[in-house]
XYZ file of C-alpha atoms in Angstrom:
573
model
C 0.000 0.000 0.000
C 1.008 3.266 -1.018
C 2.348 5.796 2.180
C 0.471 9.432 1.738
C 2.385 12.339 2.961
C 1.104 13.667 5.590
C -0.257 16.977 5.761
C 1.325 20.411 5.556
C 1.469 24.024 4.378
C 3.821 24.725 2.388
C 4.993 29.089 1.764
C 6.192 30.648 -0.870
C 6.091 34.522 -1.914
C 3.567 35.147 -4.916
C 4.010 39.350 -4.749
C 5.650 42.099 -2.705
C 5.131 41.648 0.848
C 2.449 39.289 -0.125
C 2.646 34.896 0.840
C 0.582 32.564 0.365
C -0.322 29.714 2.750
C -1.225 26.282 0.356
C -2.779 23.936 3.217
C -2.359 20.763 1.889
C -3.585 17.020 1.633
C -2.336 14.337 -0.554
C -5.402 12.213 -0.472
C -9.185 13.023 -0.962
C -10.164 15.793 1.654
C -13.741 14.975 1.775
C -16.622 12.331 -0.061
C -18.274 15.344 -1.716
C -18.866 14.891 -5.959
C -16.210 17.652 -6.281
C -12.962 15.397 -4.518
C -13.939 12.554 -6.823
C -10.634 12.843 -8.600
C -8.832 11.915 -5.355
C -6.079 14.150 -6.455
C -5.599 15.784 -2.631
C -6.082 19.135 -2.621
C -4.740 22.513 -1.409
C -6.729 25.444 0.686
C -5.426 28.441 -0.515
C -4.432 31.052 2.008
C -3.215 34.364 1.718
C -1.010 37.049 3.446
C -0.087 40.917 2.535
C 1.920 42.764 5.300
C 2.154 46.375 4.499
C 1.181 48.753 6.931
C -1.433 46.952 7.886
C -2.005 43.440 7.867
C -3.980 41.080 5.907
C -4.952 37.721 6.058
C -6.981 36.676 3.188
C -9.092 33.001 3.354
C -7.814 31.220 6.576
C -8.454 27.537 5.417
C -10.908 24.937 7.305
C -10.826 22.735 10.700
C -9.192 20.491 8.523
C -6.414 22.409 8.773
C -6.602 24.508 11.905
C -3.930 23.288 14.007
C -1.097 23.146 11.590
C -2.289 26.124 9.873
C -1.975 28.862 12.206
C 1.198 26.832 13.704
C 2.841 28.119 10.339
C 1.083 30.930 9.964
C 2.617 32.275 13.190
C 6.247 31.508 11.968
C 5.293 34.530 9.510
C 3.273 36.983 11.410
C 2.555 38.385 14.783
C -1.215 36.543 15.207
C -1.850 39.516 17.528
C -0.468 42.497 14.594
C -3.234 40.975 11.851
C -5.518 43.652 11.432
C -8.358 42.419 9.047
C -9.121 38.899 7.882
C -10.747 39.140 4.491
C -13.382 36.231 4.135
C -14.336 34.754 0.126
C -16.982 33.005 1.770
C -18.229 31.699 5.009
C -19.180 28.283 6.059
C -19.091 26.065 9.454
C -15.744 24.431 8.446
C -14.374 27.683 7.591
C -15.039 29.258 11.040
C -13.282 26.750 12.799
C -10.389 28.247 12.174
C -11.897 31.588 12.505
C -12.751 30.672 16.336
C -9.070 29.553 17.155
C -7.947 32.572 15.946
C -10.214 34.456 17.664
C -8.572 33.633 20.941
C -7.869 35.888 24.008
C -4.504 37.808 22.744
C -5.839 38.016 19.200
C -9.375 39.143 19.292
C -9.407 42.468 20.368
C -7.604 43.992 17.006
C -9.161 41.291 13.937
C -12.018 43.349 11.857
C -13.414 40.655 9.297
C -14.281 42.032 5.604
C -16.972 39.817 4.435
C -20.232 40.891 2.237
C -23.286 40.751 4.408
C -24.897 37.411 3.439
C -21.575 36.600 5.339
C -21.306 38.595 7.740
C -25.324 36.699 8.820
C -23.431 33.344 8.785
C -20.309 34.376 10.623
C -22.536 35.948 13.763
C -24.864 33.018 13.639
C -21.938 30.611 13.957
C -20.127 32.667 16.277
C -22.727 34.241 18.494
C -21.205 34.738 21.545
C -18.296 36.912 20.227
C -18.113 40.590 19.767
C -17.257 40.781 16.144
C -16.086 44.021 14.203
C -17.054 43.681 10.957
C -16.609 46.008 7.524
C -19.252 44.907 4.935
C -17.546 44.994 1.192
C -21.058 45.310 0.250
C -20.472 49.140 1.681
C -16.872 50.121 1.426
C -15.548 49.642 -2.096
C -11.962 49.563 -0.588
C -9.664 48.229 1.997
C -6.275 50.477 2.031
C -2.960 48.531 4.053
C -0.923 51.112 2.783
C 2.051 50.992 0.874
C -0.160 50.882 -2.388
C -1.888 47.726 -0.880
C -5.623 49.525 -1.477
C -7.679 46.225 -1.606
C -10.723 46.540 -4.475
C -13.664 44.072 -3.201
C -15.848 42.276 -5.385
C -18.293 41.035 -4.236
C -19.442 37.669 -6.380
C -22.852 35.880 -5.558
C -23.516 32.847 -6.876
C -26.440 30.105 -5.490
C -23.691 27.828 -3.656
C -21.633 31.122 -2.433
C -24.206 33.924 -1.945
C -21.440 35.958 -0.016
C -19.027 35.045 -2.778
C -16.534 37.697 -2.482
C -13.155 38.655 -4.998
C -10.355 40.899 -3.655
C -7.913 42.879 -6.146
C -4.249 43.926 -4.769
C -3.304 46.501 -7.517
C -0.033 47.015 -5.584
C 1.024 43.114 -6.387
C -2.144 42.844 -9.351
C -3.140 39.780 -7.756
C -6.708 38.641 -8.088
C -7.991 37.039 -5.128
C -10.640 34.733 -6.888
C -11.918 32.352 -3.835
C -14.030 29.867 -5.704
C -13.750 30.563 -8.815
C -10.227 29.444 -11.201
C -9.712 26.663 -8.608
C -8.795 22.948 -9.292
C -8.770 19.867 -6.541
C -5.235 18.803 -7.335
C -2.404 18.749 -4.357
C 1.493 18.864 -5.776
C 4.905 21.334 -5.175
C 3.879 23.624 -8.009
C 2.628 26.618 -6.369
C 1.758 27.996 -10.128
C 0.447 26.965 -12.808
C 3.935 26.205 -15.586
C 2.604 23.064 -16.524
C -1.005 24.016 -16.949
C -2.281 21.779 -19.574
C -2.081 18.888 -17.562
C -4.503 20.486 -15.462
C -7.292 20.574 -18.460
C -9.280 18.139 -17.315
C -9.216 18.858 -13.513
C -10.051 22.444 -13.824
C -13.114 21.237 -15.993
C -13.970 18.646 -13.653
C -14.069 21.670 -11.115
C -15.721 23.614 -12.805
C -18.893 21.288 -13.653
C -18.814 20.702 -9.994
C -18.787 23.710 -8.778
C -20.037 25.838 -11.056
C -22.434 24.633 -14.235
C -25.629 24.789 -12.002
C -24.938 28.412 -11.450
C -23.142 29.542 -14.939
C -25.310 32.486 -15.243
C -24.509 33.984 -12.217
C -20.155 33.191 -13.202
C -20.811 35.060 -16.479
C -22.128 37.756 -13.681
C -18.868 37.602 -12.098
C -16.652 37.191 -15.116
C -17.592 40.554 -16.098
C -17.052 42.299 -13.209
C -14.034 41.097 -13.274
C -13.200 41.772 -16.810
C -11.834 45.710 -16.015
C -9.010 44.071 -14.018
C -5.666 44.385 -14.818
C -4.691 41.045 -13.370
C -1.546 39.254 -13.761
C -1.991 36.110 -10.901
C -5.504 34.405 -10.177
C -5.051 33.281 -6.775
C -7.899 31.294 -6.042
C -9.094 28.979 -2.758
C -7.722 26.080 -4.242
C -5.381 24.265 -6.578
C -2.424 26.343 -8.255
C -2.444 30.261 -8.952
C -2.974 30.798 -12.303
C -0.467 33.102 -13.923
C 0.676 31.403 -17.216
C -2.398 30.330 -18.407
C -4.497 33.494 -17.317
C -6.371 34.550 -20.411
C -6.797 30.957 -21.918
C -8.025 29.988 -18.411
C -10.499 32.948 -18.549
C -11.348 31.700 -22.312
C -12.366 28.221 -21.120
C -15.024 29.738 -18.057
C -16.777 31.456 -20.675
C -16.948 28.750 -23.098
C -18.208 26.323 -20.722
C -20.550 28.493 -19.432
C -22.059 29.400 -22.938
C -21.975 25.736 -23.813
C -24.420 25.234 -20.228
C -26.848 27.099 -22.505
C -26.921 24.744 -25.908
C -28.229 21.915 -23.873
C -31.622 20.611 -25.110
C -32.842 20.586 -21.698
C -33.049 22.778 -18.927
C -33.790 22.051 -15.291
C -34.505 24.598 -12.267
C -33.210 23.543 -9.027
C -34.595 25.067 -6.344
C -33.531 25.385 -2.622
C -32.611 26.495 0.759
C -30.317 25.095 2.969
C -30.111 26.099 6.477
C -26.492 24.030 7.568
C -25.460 23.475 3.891
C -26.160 20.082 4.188
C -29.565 19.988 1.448
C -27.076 22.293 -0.072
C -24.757 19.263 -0.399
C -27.252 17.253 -1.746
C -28.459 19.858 -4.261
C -24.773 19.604 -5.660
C -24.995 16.450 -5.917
C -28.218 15.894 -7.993
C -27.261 19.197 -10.742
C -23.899 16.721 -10.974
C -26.143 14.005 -11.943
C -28.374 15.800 -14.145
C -25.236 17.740 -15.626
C -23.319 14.527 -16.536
C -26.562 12.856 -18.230
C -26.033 16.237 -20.604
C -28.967 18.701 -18.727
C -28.279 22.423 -18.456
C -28.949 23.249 -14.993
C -29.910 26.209 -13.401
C -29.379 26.341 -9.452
C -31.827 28.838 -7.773
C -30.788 29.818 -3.609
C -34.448 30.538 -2.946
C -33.016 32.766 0.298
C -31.616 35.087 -2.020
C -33.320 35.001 -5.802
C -36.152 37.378 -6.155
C -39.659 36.118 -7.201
C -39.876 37.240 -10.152
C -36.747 35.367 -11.514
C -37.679 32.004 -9.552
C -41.399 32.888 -11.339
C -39.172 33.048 -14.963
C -37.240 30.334 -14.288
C -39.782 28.054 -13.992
C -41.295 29.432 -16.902
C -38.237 28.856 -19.477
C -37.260 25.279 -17.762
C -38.534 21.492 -19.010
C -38.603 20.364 -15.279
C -37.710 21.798 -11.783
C -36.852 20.474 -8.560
C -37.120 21.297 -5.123
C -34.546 20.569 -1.744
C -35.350 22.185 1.565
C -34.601 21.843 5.002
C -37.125 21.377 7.800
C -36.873 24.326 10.472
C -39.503 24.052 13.469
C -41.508 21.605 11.504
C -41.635 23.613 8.366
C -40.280 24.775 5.454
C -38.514 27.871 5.073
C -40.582 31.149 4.187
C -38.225 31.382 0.404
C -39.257 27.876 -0.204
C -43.246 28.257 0.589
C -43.042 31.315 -1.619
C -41.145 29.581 -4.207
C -43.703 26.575 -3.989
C -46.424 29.094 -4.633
C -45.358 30.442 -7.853
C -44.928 26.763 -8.551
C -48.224 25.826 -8.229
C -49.649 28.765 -9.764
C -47.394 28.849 -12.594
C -45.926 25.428 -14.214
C -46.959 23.706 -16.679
C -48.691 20.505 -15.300
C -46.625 18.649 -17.983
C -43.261 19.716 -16.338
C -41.256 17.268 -14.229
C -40.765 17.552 -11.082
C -38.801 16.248 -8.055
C -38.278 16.722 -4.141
C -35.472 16.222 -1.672
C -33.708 17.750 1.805
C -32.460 17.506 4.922
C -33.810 17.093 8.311
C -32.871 17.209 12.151
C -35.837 15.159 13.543
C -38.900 15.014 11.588
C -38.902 15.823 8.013
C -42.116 17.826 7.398
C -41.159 20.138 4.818
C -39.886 17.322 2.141
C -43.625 15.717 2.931
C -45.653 19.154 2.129
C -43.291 19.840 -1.113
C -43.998 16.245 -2.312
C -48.066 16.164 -1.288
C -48.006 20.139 -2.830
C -47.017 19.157 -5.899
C -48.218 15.712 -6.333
C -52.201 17.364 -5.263
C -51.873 19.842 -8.284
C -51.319 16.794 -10.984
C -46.919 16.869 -11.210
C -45.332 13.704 -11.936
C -42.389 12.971 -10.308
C -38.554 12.356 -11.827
C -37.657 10.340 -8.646
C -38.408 9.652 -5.646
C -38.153 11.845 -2.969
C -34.977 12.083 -0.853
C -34.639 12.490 2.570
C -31.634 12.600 4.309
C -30.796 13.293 8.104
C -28.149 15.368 9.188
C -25.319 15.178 6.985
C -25.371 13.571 3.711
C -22.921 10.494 3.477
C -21.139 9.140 0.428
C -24.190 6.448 0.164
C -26.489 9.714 -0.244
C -24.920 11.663 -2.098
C -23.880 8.736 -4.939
C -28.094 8.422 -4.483
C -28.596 11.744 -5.274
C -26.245 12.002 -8.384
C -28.416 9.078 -9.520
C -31.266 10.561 -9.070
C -30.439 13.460 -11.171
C -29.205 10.816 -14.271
C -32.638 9.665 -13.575
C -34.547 12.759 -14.030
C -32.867 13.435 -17.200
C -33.532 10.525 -18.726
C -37.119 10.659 -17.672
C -37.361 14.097 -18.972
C -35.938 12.355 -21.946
C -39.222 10.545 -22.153
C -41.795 13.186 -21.483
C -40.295 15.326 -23.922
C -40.115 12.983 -26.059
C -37.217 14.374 -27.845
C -37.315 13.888 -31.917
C -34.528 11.180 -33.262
C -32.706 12.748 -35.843
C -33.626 12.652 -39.461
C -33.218 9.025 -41.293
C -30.996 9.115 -43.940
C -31.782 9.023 -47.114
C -29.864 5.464 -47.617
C -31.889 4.062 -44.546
C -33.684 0.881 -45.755
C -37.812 0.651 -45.490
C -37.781 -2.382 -43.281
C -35.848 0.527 -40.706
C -38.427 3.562 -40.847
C -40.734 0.934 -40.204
C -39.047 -0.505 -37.434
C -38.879 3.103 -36.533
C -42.376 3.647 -36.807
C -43.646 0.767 -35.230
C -41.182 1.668 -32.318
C -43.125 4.576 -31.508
C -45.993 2.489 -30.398
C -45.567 3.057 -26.469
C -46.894 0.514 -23.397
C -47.100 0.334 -19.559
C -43.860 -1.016 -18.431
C -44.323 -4.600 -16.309
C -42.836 -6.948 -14.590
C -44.637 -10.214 -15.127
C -44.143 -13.170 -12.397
C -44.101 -16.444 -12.390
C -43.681 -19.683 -10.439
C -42.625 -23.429 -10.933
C -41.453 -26.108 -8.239
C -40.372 -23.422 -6.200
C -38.488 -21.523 -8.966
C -39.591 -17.509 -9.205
C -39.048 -15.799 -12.243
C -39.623 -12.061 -13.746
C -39.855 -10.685 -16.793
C -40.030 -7.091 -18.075
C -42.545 -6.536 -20.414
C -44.282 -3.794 -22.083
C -46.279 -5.606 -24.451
C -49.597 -5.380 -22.758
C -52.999 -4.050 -23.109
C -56.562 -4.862 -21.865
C -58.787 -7.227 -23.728
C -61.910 -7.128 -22.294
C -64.433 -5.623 -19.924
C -66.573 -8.616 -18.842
C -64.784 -10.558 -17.556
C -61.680 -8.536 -17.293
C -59.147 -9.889 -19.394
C -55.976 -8.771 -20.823
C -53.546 -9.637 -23.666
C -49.872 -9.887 -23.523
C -46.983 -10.927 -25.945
C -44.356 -13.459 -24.444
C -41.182 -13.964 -26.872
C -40.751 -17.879 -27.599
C -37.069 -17.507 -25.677
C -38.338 -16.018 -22.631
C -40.595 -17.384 -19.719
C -42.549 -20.126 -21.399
C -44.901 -20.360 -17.994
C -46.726 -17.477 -18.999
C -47.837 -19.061 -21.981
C -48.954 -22.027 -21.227
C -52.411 -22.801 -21.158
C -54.140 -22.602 -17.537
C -50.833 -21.423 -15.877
C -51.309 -18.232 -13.746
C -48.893 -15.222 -13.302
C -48.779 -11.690 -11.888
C -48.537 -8.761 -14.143
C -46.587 -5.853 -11.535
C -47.667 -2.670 -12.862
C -45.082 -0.146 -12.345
C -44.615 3.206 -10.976
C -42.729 6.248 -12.642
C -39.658 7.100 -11.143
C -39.309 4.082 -9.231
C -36.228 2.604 -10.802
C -36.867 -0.998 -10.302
C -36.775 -1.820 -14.110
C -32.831 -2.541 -13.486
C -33.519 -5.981 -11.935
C -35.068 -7.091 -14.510
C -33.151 -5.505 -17.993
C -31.767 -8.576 -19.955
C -27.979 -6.763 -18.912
C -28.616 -7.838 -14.869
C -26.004 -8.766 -13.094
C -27.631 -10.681 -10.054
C -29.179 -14.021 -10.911
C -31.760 -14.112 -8.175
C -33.471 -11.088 -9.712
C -35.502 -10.688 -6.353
C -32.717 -10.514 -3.850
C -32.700 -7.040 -3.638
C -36.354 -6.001 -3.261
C -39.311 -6.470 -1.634
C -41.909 -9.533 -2.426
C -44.915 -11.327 -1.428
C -46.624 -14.179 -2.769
C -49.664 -13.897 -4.086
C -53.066 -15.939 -4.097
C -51.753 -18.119 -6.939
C -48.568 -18.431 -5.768
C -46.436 -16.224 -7.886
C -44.586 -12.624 -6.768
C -45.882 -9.626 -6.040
C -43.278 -6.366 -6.055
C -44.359 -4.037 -3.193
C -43.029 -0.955 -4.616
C -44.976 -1.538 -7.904
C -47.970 0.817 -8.854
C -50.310 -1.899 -8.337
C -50.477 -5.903 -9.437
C -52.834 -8.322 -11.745
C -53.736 -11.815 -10.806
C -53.935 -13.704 -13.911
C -54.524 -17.343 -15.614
C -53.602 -18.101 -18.779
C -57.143 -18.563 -20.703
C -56.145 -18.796 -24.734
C -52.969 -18.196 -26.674
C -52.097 -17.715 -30.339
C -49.165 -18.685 -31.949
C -47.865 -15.084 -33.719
C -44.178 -15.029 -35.090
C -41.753 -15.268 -32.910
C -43.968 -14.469 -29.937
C -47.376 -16.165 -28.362
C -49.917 -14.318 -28.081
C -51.780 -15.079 -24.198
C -55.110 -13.480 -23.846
C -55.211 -14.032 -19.967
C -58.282 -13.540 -17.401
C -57.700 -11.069 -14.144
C -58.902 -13.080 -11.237
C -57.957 -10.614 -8.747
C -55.136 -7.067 -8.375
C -54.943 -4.493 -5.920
C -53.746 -0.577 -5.938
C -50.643 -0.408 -4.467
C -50.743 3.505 -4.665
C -53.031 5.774 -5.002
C -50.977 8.278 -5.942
C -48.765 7.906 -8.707
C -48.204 7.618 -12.579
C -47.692 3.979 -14.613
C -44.051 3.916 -15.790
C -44.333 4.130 -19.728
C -41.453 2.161 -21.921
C -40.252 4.237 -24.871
C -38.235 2.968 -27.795
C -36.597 4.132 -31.248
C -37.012 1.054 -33.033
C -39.865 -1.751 -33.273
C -37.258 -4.356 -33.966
C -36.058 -4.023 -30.250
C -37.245 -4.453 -26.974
């Protein structure tokens, strides 16, 4: 087994009288989507001692101890007069609290915007802060030519996203943006295109859900004279500045030529539904979505109203406070309702401490006013784990794909060379049927089939034709033999178990059965399930035709919509 170096910060000088601090870790930091490269990575931290004293981005609890250790080698902890803050979370103020210690206290003013400065109080409430909001002064002066320009940079994952420019060094303090999760020696960036597919990586992780509001920020930073990018993490970007700057816009204009657009919407009290909400735009993102991330606490109605107006589906994440949902979500629910297109797809998740009330109205809200669902909902308690989060990046590949469907997205034109047996095939494909799973059972032996191939026969008695393939389950065709048609439910993934490409040879191992009257399975998270004996059957290609009775079925759910099965081609399943 490979040793991993242990952790460290490593100094170097990036401008005059200004260091920077790279906090490092050689293997993955955390289990979020964005560390998936397991490249380590660095939290950038910065340091400009002119007159006055700077420290710019202290890095999190990860990195407390051995942090300020260092960070006292190079400075007087009691001389730092301001700590400038990017952005403002619980890990983050960690190390904010340490430093805030007896000796140091009295002198640190923090320059934050104010959706920090809310965070940093409620996290720290029992200290006496002094605080300069960047949201008021324009500048921050250190003397020496060290007058600090701040930015500040909103974005739905960093609301109280804040830049910093040194025109003294012309060093552009970028925070989130221009980062990369890699950990080596090179404090720049010399040998930047090895780090194409990293910074991209990055970038769909951190930023695609929210490319509207980086084009925001890309051109308030476009009258800067910058020759360094110094972001929160990765290597400063000085030799590949304006190509660097090229590829943010691109892949932000290329979030707009997707053929599908999805509004996520949500609050997040902790950051941990805002965890999850990265997670699921991942998911969508990857499956090839354009998706547009919406902090309900800080987007005005009227764009949440227009964004659910230009989108093909929406989602919703919120966390449970007192038993409810937050004010910006209700709101946000209400223009929903009163708004969307019935036809739109739609999905819930979130985060609770106890109870999980909020995730129920969203989900009874919407599912009341006639919106089918993409998946099902997610609830998560606390924290999100690894296990969740990989569930909710599924979920979003899921939603895509049954957006897919609704839409019902045109194939592209047949070419001209294309024989008539395949714009047939293509034609016939577009016939469409409720996806089943049909079950059967033989001296003890269960087996399932997924079928779409179904439709009802007759009223009186009930009765219902289906088309079994000669190489599949031969029980259901046989004269007199019974089986149970599982009706299933949109969104409810459990179509996987039973695709002709599944791994597991007991294809019930995994879910949940019971037997039916006539012996054979029923799926309890189906929509609802047939009884059914095997009356006539006709011979018909390479299929039999069974015209079968219903002897008995049940609703599983009374709410919910039958899965559908789509295909390009009638010469497939």
């Amino acid at each position: 087994m490979t040793d991993i170096k242990p952790r460290d910060v490593q100094v170097a000088e990036i401008g005059a009288q200004t260091l920077v601090l790279r906090s490092r870790t050689w293997d993955r930091l955390k289990f979020e989507v964005e560390y998936a490269r397991q490249k380590g990575t660095t939290a950038n931290s910065y340091l400009i001692q002119a007159d006055k004293i700077a420290l710019i981005d202290p890095p999190g609890e990860s990195f407390t101890e051995i942090f300020i250790e260092e960070l006292a080698h190079h400075v007087y902890l009691q001389k730092i007069d301001y700590v400038i803050l990017g952005h403002v979370n619980s890990n983050r103020c960690a190390t904010l609290k340490a430093l805030l210690n007896v000796e140091t206290a009295p002198q640190i003013t923090f320059v934050c915007t104010r959706a920090a400065e809310v965070a940093l109080r409620s996290a720290l409430p029992n200290l006496d802060l002094r605080i300069i909001l960047a949201n008021v002064e324009e500048t921050i002066d250190l003397g020496q030519g060290h007058q600090l320009q701040l930015i500040p940079t909103p974005t739905p994952r960093h609301p109280d996203g804040l830049c910093v420019f040194d025109p003294a060094s012309r060093i552009l303090y970028t925070d989130k943006l221009f980062g990369a999760h890699v950990c080596d020696d090179a404090v720049f960036d010399e040998n930047w295109k090895q780090l194409d597919e990293d910074r991209r990586y990055y970038f769909d992780c951190i930023h695609a859900a929210q490319a509207k509001q980086v084009e925001a920020a890309l051109d308030k930073l476009s009258e800067i004279r910058a020759k360094i990018y110094a972001p929160g993490h990765g290597p400063l970007v000085r030799y590949s500045l304006s190509r660097f700057t090229f590829d943010y816009r691109q892949w932000c204009e290329q979030q707009k030529t997707q053929d599908l657009n999805v509004a996520l919407l949500y609050a997040s009290a902790y950051g941990n539904t805002a965890t999850l909400a990265n997670a699921i735009a991942q998911g969508m993102i990857q499956a090839g979505a354009s998706v547009q991330s919406i902090n309900c606490e800080f987007t005005d109605p009227a764009e949440i109203a227009a964004a659910l107006e230009q989108c093909d589906g929406f989602i919703f994440g919120s966390p449970t406070l007192g038993g409810h949902a937050p004010t910006q979500i209700q709101t946000a629910l209400g223009i929903a309702l009163s708004t969307a297109t019935k036809t739109k797809l739609t999905g819930v998740f979130g985060s609770y401490g106890w109870s999980g009330e909020a995730i129920d109205l969203l989900e009874t809200k919407l599912q009341d006013a006639g919106f089918r669902f993409g998946f099902e909902p997610i609830r998560v308690k606390f924290k999100p784990t690894e296990a969740t989060l990989k569930q909710g990046e599924a979920a979003g590949g899921e939603f895509v794909q049954a957006l897919r469907k609704t839409r019902k997205i045109r194939a592209p034109r047949q070419l001209a060379a294309e024989s008539q047996s395949d714009r047939t095939g293509h034609a016939v494909g577009r016939i469409t049927g409720s996806l089943c799973v049909l079950t059967t059972q033989e001296n003890g032996v269960n087996r399932g089939m997924l079928t779409s191939w179904v439709s009802q026969a007759t009223f009186s008695p009930p009765g219902l034709t289906i088309a079994v393939s000669k190489e599949d389950n031969e029980d259901a065709a046989q004269l007199g033999g019974s089986f149970v048609l599982n009706i299933l439910k949109e969104g409810r993934n459990l179509r996987r178990y039973f695709q002709r490409t599944a791994a597991s040879n007991d294809r019930f191992a995994e879910i949940a059965t019971h037997s039916a009257n006539n012996g054979c399975l029923v799926l309890d998270e189906a929509l609802a399930y047939l009884e059914c004996r095997v009356q006539d059957r006709m011979e018909c290609g390479d299929h039999w035709l069974v015209y079968a009775l219903v002897e008995d079925g049940k609703l599983l759910e009374s709410n919910g919509v039958t899965a559908v099965q789509h295909r390009k081609s009638g010469s497939q399943y």
